[in-house]
mmCIF file of C-alpha atoms and ligand atoms in Angstrom:
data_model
loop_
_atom_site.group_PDB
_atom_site.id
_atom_site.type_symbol
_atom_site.label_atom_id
_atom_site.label_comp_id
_atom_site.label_asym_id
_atom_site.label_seq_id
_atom_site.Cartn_x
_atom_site.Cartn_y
_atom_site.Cartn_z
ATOM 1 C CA UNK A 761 23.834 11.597 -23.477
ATOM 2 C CA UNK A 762 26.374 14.244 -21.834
ATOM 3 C CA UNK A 763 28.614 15.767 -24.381
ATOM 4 C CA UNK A 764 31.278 13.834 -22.518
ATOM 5 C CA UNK A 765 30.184 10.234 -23.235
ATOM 6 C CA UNK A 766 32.978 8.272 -25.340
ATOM 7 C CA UNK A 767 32.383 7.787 -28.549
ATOM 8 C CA UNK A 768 33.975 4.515 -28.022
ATOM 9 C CA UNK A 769 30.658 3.468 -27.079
ATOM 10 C CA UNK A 770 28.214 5.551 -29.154
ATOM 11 C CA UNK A 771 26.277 2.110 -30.386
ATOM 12 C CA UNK A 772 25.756 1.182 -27.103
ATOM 13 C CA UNK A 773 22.246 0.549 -26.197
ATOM 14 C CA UNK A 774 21.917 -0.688 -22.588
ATOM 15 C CA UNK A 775 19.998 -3.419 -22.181
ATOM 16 C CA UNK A 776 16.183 -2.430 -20.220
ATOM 17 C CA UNK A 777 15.757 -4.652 -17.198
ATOM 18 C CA UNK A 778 12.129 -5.823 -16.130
ATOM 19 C CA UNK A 779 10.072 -3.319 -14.650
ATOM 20 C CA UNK A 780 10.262 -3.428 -10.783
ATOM 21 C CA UNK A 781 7.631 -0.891 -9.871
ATOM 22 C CA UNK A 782 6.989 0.512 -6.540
ATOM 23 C CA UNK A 783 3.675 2.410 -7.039
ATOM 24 C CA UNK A 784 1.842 -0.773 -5.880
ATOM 25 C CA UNK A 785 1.762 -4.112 -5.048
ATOM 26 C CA UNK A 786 1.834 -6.426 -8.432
ATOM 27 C CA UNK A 787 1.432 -9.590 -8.928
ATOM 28 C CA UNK A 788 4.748 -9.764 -10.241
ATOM 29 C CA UNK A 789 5.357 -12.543 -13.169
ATOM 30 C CA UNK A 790 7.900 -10.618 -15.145
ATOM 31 C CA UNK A 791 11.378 -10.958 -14.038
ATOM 32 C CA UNK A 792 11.233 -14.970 -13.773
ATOM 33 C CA UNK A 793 11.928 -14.577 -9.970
ATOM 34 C CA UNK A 794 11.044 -17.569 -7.641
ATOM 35 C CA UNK A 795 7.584 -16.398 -5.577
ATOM 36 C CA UNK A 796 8.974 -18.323 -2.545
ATOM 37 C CA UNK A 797 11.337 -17.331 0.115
ATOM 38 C CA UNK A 798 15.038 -18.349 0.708
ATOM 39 C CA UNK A 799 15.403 -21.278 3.080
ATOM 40 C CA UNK A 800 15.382 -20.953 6.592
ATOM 41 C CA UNK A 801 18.668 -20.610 7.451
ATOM 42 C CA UNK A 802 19.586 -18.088 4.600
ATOM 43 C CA UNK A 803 18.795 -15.739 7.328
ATOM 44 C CA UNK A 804 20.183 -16.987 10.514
ATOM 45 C CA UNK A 805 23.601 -16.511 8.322
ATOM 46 C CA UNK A 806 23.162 -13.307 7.039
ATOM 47 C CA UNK A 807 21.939 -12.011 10.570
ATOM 48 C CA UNK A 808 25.437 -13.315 12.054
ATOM 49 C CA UNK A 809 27.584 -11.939 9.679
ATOM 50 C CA UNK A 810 26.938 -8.783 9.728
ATOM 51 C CA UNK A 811 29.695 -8.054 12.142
ATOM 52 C CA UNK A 812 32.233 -9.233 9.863
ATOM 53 C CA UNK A 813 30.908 -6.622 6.807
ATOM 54 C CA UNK A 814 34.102 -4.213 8.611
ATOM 55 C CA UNK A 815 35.994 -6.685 6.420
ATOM 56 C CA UNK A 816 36.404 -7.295 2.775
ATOM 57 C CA UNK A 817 34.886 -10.374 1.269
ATOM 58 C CA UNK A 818 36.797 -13.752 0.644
ATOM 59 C CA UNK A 819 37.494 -12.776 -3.207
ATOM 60 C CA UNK A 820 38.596 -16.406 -3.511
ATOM 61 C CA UNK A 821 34.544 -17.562 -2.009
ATOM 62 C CA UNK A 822 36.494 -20.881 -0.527
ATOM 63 C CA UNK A 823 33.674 -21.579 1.483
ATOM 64 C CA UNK A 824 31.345 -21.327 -1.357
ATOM 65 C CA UNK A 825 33.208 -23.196 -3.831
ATOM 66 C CA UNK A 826 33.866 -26.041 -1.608
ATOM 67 C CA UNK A 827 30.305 -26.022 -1.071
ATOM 68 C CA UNK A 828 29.266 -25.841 -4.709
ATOM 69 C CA UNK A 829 32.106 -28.511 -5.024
ATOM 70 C CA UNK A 830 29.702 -31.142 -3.351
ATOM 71 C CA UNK A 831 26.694 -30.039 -5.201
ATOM 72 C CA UNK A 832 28.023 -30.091 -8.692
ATOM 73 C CA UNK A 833 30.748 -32.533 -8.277
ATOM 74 C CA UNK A 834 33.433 -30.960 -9.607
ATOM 75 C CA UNK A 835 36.944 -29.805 -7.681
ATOM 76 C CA UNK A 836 36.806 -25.887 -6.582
ATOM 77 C CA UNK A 837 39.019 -25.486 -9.417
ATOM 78 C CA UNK A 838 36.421 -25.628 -11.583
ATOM 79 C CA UNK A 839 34.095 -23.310 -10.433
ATOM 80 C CA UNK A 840 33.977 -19.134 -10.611
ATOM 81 C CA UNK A 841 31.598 -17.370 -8.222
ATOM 82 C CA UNK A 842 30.631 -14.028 -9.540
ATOM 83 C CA UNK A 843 27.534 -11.139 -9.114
ATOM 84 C CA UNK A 844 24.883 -12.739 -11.084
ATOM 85 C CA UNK A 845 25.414 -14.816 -14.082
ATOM 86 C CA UNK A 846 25.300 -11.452 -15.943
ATOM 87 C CA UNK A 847 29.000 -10.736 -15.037
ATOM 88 C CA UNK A 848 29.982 -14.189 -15.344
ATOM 89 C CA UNK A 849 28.566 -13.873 -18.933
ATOM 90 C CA UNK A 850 30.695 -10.112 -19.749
ATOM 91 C CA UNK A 851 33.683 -11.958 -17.776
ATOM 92 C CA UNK A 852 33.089 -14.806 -19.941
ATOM 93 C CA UNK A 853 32.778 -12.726 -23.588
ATOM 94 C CA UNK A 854 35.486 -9.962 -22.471
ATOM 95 C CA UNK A 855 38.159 -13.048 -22.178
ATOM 96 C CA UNK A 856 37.445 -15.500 -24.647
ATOM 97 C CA UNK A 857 35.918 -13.391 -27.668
ATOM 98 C CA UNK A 858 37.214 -10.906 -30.097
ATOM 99 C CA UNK A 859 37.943 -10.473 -33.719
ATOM 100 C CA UNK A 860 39.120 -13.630 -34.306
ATOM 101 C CA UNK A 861 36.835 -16.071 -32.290
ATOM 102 C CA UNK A 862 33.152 -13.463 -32.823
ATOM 103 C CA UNK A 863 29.969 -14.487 -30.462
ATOM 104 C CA UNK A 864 27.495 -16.200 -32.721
ATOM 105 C CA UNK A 865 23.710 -16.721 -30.544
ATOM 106 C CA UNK A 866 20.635 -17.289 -31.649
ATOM 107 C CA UNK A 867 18.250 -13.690 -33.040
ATOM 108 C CA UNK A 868 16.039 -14.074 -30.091
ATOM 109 C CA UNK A 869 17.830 -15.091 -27.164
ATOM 110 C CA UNK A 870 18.641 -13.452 -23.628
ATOM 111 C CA UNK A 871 18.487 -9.243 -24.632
ATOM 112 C CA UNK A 872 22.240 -8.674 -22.612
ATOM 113 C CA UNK A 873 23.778 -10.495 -25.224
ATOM 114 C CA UNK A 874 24.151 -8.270 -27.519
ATOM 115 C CA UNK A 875 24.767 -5.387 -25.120
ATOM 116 C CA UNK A 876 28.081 -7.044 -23.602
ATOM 117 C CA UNK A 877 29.342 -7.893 -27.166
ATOM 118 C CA UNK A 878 28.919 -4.230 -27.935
ATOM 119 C CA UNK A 879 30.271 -2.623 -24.565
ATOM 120 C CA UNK A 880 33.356 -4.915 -25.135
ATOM 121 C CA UNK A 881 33.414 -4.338 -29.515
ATOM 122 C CA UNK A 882 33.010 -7.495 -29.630
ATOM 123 C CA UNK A 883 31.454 -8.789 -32.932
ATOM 124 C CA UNK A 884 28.573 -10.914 -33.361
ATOM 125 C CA UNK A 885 25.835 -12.291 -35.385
ATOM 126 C CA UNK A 886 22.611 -14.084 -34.596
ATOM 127 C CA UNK A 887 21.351 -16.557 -36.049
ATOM 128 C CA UNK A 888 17.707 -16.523 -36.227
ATOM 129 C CA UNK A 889 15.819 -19.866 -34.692
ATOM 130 C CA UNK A 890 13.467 -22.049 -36.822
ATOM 131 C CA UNK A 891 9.732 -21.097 -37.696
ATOM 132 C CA UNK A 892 8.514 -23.152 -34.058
ATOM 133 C CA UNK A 893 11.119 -21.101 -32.230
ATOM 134 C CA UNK A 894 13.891 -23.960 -31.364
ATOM 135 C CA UNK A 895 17.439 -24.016 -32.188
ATOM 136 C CA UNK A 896 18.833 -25.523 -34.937
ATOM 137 C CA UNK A 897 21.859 -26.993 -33.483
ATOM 138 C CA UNK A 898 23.486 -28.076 -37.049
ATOM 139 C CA UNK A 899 23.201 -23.816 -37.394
ATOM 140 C CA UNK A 900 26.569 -23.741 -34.597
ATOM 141 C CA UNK A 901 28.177 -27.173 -35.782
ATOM 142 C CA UNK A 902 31.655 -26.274 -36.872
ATOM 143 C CA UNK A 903 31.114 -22.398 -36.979
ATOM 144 C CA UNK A 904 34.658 -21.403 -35.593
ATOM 145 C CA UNK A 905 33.270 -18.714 -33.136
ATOM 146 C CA UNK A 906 32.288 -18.279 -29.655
ATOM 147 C CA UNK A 907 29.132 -19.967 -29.184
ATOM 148 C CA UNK A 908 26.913 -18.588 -26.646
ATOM 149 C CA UNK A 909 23.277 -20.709 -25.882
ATOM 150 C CA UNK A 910 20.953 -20.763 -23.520
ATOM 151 C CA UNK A 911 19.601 -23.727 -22.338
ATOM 152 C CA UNK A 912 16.385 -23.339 -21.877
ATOM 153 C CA UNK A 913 16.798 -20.673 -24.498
ATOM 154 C CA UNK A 914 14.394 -17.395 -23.003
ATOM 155 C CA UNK A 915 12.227 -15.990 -23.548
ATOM 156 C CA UNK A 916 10.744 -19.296 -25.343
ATOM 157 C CA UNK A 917 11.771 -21.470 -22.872
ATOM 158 C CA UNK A 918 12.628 -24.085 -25.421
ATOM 159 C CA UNK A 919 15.195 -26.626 -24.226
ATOM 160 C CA UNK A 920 17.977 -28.180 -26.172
ATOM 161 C CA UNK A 921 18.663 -32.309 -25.374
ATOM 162 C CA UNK A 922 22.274 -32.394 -24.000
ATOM 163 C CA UNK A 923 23.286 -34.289 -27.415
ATOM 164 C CA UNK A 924 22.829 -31.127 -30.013
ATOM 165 C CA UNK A 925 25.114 -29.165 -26.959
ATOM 166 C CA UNK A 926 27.953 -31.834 -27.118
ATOM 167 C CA UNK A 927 27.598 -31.832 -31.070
ATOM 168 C CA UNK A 928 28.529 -27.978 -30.832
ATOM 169 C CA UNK A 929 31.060 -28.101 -28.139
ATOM 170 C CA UNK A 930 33.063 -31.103 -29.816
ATOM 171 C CA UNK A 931 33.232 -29.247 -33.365
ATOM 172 C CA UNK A 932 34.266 -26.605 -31.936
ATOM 173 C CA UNK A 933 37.464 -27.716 -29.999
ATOM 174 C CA UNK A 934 39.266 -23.719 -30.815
ATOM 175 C CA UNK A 935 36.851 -22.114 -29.348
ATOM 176 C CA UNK A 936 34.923 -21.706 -26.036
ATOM 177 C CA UNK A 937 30.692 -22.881 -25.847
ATOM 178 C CA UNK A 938 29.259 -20.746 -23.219
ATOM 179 C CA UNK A 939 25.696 -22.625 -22.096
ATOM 180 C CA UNK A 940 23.596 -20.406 -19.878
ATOM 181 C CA UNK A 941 21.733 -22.426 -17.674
ATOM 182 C CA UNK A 942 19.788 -19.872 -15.716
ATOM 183 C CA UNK A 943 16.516 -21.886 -15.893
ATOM 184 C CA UNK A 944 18.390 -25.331 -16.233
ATOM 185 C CA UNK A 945 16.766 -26.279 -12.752
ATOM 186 C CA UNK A 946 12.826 -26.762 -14.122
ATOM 187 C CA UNK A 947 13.217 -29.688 -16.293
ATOM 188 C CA UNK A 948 16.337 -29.479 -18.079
ATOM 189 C CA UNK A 949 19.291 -31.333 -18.398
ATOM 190 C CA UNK A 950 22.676 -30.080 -17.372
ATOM 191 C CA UNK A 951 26.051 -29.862 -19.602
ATOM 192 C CA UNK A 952 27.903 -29.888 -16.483
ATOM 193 C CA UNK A 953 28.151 -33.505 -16.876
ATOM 194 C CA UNK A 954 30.416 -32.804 -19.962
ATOM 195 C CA UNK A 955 32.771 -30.471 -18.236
ATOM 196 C CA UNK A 956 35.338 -32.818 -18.052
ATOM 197 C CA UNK A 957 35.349 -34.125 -21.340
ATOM 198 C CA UNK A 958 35.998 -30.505 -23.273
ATOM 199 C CA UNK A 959 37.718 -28.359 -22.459
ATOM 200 C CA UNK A 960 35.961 -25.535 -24.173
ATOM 201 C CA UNK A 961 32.907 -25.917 -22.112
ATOM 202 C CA UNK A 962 31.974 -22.950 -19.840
ATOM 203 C CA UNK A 963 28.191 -23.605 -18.021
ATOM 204 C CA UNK A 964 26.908 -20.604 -16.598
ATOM 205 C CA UNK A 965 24.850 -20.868 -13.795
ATOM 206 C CA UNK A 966 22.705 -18.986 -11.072
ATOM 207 C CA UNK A 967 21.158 -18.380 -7.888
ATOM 208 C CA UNK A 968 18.541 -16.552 -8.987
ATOM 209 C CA UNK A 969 15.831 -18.771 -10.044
ATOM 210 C CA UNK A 970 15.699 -21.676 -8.624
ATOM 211 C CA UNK A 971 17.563 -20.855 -5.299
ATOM 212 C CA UNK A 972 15.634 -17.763 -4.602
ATOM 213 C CA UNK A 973 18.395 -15.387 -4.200
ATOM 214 C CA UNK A 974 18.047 -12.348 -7.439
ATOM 215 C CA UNK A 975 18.296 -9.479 -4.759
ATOM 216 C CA UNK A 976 21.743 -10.924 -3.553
ATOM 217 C CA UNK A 977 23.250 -10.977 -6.963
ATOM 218 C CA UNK A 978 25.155 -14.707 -7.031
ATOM 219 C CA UNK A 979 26.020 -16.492 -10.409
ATOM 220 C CA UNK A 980 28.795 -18.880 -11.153
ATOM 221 C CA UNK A 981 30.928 -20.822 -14.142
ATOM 222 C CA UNK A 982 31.647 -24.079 -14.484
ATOM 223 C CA UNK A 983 34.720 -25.494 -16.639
ATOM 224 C CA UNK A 984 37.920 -26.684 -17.263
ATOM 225 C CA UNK A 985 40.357 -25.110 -14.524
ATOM 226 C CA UNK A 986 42.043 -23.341 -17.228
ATOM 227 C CA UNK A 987 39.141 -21.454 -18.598
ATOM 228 C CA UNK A 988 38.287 -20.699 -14.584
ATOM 229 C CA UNK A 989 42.147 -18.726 -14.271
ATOM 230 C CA UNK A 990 41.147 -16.759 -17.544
ATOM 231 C CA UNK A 991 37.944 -15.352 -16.312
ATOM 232 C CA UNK A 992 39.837 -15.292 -13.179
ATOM 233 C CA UNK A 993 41.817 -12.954 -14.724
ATOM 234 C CA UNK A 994 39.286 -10.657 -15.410
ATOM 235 C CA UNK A 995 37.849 -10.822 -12.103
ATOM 236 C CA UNK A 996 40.989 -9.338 -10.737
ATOM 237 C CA UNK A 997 41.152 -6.823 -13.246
ATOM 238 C CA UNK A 998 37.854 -5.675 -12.414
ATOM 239 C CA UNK A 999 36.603 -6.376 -8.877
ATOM 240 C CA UNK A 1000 37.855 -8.820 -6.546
ATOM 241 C CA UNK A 1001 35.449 -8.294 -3.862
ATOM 242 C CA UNK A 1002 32.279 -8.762 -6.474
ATOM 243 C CA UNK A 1003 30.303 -11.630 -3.914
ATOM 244 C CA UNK A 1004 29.855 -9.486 -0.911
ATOM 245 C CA UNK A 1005 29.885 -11.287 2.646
ATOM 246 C CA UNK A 1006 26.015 -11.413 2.984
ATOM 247 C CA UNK A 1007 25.549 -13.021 -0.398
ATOM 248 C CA UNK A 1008 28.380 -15.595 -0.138
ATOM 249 C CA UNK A 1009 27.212 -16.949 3.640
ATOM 250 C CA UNK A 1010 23.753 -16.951 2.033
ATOM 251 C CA UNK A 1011 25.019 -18.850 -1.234
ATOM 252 C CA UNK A 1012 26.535 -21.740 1.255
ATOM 253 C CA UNK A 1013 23.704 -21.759 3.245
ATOM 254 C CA UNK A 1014 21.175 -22.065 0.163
ATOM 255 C CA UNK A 1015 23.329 -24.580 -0.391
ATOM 256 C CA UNK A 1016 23.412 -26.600 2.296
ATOM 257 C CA UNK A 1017 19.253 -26.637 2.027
ATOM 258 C CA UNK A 1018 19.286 -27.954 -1.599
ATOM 259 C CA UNK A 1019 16.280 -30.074 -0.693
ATOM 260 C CA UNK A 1020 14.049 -27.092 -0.441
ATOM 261 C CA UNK A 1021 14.686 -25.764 -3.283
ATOM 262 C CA UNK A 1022 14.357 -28.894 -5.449
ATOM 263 C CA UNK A 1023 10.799 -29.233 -4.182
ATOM 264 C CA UNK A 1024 10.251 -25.852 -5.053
ATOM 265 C CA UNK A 1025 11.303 -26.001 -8.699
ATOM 266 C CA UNK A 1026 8.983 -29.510 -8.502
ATOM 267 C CA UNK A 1027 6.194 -27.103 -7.463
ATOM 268 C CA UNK A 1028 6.789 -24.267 -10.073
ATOM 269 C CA UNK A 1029 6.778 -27.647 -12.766
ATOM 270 C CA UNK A 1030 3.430 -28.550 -11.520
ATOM 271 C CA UNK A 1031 1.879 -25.052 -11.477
ATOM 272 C CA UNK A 1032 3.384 -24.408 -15.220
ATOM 273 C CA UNK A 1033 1.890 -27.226 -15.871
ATOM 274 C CA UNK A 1034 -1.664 -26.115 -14.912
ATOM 275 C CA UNK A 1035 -0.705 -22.566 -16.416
ATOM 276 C CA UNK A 1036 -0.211 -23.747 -20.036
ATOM 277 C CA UNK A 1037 -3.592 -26.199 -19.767
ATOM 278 C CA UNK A 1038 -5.371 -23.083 -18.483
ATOM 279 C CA UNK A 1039 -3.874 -20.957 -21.151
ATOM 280 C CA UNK A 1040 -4.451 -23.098 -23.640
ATOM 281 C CA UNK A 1041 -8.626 -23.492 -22.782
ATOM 282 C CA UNK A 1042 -8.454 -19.671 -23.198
ATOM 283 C CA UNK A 1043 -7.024 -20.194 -26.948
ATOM 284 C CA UNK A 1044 -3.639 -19.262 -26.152
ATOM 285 C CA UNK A 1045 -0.279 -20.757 -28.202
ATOM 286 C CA UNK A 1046 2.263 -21.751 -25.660
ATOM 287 C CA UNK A 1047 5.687 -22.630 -26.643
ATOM 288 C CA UNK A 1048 6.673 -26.121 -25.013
ATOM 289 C CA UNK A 1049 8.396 -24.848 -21.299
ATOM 290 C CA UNK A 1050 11.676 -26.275 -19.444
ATOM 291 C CA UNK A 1051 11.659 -22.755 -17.524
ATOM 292 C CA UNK A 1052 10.127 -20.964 -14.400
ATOM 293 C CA UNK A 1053 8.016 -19.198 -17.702
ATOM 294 C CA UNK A 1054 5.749 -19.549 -20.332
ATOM 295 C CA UNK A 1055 5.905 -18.033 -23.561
ATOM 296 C CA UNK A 1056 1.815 -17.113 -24.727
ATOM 297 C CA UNK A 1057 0.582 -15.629 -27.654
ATOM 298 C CA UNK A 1058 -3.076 -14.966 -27.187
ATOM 299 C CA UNK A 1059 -5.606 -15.937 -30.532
ATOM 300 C CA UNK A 1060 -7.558 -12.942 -30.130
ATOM 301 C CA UNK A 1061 -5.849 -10.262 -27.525
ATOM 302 C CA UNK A 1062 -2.409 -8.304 -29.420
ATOM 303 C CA UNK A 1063 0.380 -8.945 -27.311
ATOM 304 C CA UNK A 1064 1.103 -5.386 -26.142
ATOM 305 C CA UNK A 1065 -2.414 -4.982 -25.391
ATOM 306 C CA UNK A 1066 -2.776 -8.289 -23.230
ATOM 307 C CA UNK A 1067 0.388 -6.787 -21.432
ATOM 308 C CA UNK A 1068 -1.196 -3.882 -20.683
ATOM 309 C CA UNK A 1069 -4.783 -4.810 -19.858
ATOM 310 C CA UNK A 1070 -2.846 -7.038 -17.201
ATOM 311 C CA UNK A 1071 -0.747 -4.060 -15.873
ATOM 312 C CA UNK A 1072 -3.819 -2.279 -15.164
ATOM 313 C CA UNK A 1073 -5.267 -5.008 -13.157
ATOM 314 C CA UNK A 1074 -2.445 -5.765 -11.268
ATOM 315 C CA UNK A 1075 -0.516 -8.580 -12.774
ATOM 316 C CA UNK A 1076 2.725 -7.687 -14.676
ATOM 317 C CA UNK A 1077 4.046 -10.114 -17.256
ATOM 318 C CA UNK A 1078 6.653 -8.892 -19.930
ATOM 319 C CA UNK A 1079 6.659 -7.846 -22.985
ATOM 320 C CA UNK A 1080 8.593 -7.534 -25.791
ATOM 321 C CA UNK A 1081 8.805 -5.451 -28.992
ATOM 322 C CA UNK A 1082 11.165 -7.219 -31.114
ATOM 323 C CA UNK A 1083 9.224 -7.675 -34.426
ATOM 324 C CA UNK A 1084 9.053 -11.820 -34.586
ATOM 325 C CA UNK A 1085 7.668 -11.980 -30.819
ATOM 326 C CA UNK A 1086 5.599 -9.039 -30.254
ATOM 327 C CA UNK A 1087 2.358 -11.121 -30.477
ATOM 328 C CA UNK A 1088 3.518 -13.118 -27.282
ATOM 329 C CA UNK A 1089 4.066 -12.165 -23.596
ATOM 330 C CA UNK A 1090 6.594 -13.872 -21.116
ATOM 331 C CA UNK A 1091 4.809 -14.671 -17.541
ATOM 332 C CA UNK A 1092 7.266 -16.069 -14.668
ATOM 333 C CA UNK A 1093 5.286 -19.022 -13.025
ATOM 334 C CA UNK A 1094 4.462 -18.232 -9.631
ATOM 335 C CA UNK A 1095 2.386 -19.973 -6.482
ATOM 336 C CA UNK A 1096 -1.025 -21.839 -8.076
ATOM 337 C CA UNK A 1097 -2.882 -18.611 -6.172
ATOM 338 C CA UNK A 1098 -0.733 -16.210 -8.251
ATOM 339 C CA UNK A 1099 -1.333 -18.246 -11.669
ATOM 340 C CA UNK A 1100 -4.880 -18.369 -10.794
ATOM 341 C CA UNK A 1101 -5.493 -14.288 -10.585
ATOM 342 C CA UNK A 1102 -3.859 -14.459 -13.704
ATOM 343 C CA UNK A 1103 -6.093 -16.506 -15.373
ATOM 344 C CA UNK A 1104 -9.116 -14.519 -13.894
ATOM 345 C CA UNK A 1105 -7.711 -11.010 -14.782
ATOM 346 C CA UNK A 1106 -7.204 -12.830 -18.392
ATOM 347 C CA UNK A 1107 -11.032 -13.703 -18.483
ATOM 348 C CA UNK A 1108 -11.990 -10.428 -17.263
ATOM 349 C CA UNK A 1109 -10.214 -8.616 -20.258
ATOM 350 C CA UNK A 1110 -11.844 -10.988 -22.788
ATOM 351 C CA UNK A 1111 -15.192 -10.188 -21.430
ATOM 352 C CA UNK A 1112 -14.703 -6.519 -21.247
ATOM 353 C CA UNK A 1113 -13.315 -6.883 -25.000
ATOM 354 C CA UNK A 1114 -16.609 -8.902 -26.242
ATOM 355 C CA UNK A 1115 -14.566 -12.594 -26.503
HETATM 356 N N1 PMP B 2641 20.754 -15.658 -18.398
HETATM 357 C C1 PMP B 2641 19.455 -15.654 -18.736
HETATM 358 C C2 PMP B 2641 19.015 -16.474 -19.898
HETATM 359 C C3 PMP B 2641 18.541 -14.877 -17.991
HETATM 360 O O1 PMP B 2641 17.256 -14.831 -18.357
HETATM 361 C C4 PMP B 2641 18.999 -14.134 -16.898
HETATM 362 C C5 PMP B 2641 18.033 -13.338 -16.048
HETATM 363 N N2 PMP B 2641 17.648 -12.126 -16.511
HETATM 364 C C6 PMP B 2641 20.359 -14.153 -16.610
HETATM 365 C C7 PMP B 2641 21.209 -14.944 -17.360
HETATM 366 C C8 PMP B 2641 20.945 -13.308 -15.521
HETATM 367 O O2 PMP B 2641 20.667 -13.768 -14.270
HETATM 368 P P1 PMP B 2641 21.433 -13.251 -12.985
HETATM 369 O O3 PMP B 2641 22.404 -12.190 -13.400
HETATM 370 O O4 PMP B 2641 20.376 -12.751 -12.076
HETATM 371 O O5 PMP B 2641 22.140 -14.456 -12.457
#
């Protein structure tokens, strides 16, 4: 830290992104990215814009919306487009939570949590999830703050039935219920289909998982039109021009090839599928997975270790050292060939440790 960093911000510890290493080619089950391509003609429309990047982006993303519109069945009104569902989630914090209305999210959650709460001195507590990792919903019920959940929660993967969500959004009618639905696509349900009934509901989606887009940076909100001018708001006040013209004719055309990508997610199901029942013949714990992931604790191998045998060998998978879930590692689901080098490299480290 330069002697010139504010001390406005001398708690402030970023939050440590996957590792995206370019010594070698991995086989790369960290960052929960889809292992297939974008859809055919993501770049047919990317190739013809480029003429147009001489001009700024559409900060309004009309096209987009109208498309998103038809996919989520909502009015444009309704929906923000923003860089990632990581700024939609700091837009989202920096204009509906302070000292009166705190974040409140569960201890282990999504790690950038934390980090936007403190970047914007925003207070919060977590509240730590039951002993088999799920979230106790009665926990938010009436707690007069801003509620932030994802759902499926990561790193567990642990999905919440859309009841326990409208429980918390309805006793909660002064404050706003942000959902993050980045992994919504794989088996969970949607609260999108309560939008209309609260009007404290913000569902935070994005392109990055299911649609195959995490290099192009596209998120998006969905609520009440009112809660859409107020992050709006902050949009303005911070970058107007945050979908750039690549990503946004990409978005639409993503869009317009939904099919694709709903057999893809159908495939990823299937392969995590196979993942956990291989997992589980090589004595690992796997938490029950809505998500593009599974979270495994190995019987025998410590988690850090398992980790690192892997990185040796090729496959990355991540880890993390927060005390209650260092035993376990988070691996994306990729193609079956991908899972299945995996499980090999997995059997080679036991019998190289004597197991
Ligand atoms: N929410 C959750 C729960 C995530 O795991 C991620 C991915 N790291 C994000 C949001 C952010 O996704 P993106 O900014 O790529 O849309």
């Amino acid at each position: 830290m330069s002697k010139f960093f504010t001390n406005r911000l001398n708690n402030l510890v970023p939050y440590t992104p996957g590792e995206q290493p370019q010594d070698k080619k991995y086989v790369k089950l960290n960052t929960n990215e889809s292992p297939f391509p974008p859809s055919k003609g993501v770049l047919d429309a990317v190739s013809n814009e480029v003429d147009n990047l001489k001009l700024y982006s559409d900060p309004e993303c009309v096209v987009l919306r109208d498309k998103m519109s038809e996919i989520y069945g909502v009015e444009p009104d309704w929906i923000i487009m923003n860089n990632g569902s990581d700024e939609t989630l700091n837009f989202a914090f920096i204009a509906f939570a302070d000292d009166n209305s705190p974040l409140v999210f569960p201890d282990i959650t999504y790690g950038f949590y934390p980090v936007f709460a403190e970047i914007n001195h925003i207070p919060y507590e977590e509240i730590p999830l039951s002993d088999d990792f799920s979230i106790n919903h009665e926990d938010y019920i009436g707690v007069n703050k801003t509620v932030v959940i994802a759902n499926p929660n990561a790193p567990t993967g642990k999905f919440m039935p859309l009841s326990h969500i409208e429980a918390i959004v309805k006793s909660n009618p002064d404050n706003v219920i942000i959902i993050d639905e980045a992994y919504v696509d794989f088996g969970g349900e949607s609260a999108v289909s309560l939008v209309k009934k609260y009007d404290n509901l913000l569902v935070v989606g994005t392109f990055s998982k299911s649609r195959s887009m995490a290099g192009a940076r596209l998120g998006f909100g969905i609520g009440n039109p009112n809660l859409i001018a107020d992050i709006n708001t902050i949009k303005y006040s911070t970058n107007p021009y945050n979908i750039n013209r690549l990503t946004a004719i990409a978005g639409v055309s993503a869009l317009v090839e939904q099919d694709y990508y709903d057999k893809n997610c159908e495939t990823i199901i299937k392969n995590r599928e196979w993942t956990v029942s291989a997992l589980t013949d090589l004595g690992f714990e796997i938490i029950p997975s809505k998500a593009n992931f599974v979270f495994a604790k190995s019987g025998e191998i410590e988690g850090e270790k398992l980790y690192l045998s892997l990185k040796e060998k090729g496959v990355l998978v991540r880890h993390f050292t927060k005390e209650r879930i260092k035993d376990y590692n988070r691996i994306t689901i990729g193609t079956l060939e991908q899972m299945q080098i995996l499980i090999d490299k997995i059997k080679e480290i036991k019998g190289e440790m004597g197991l």
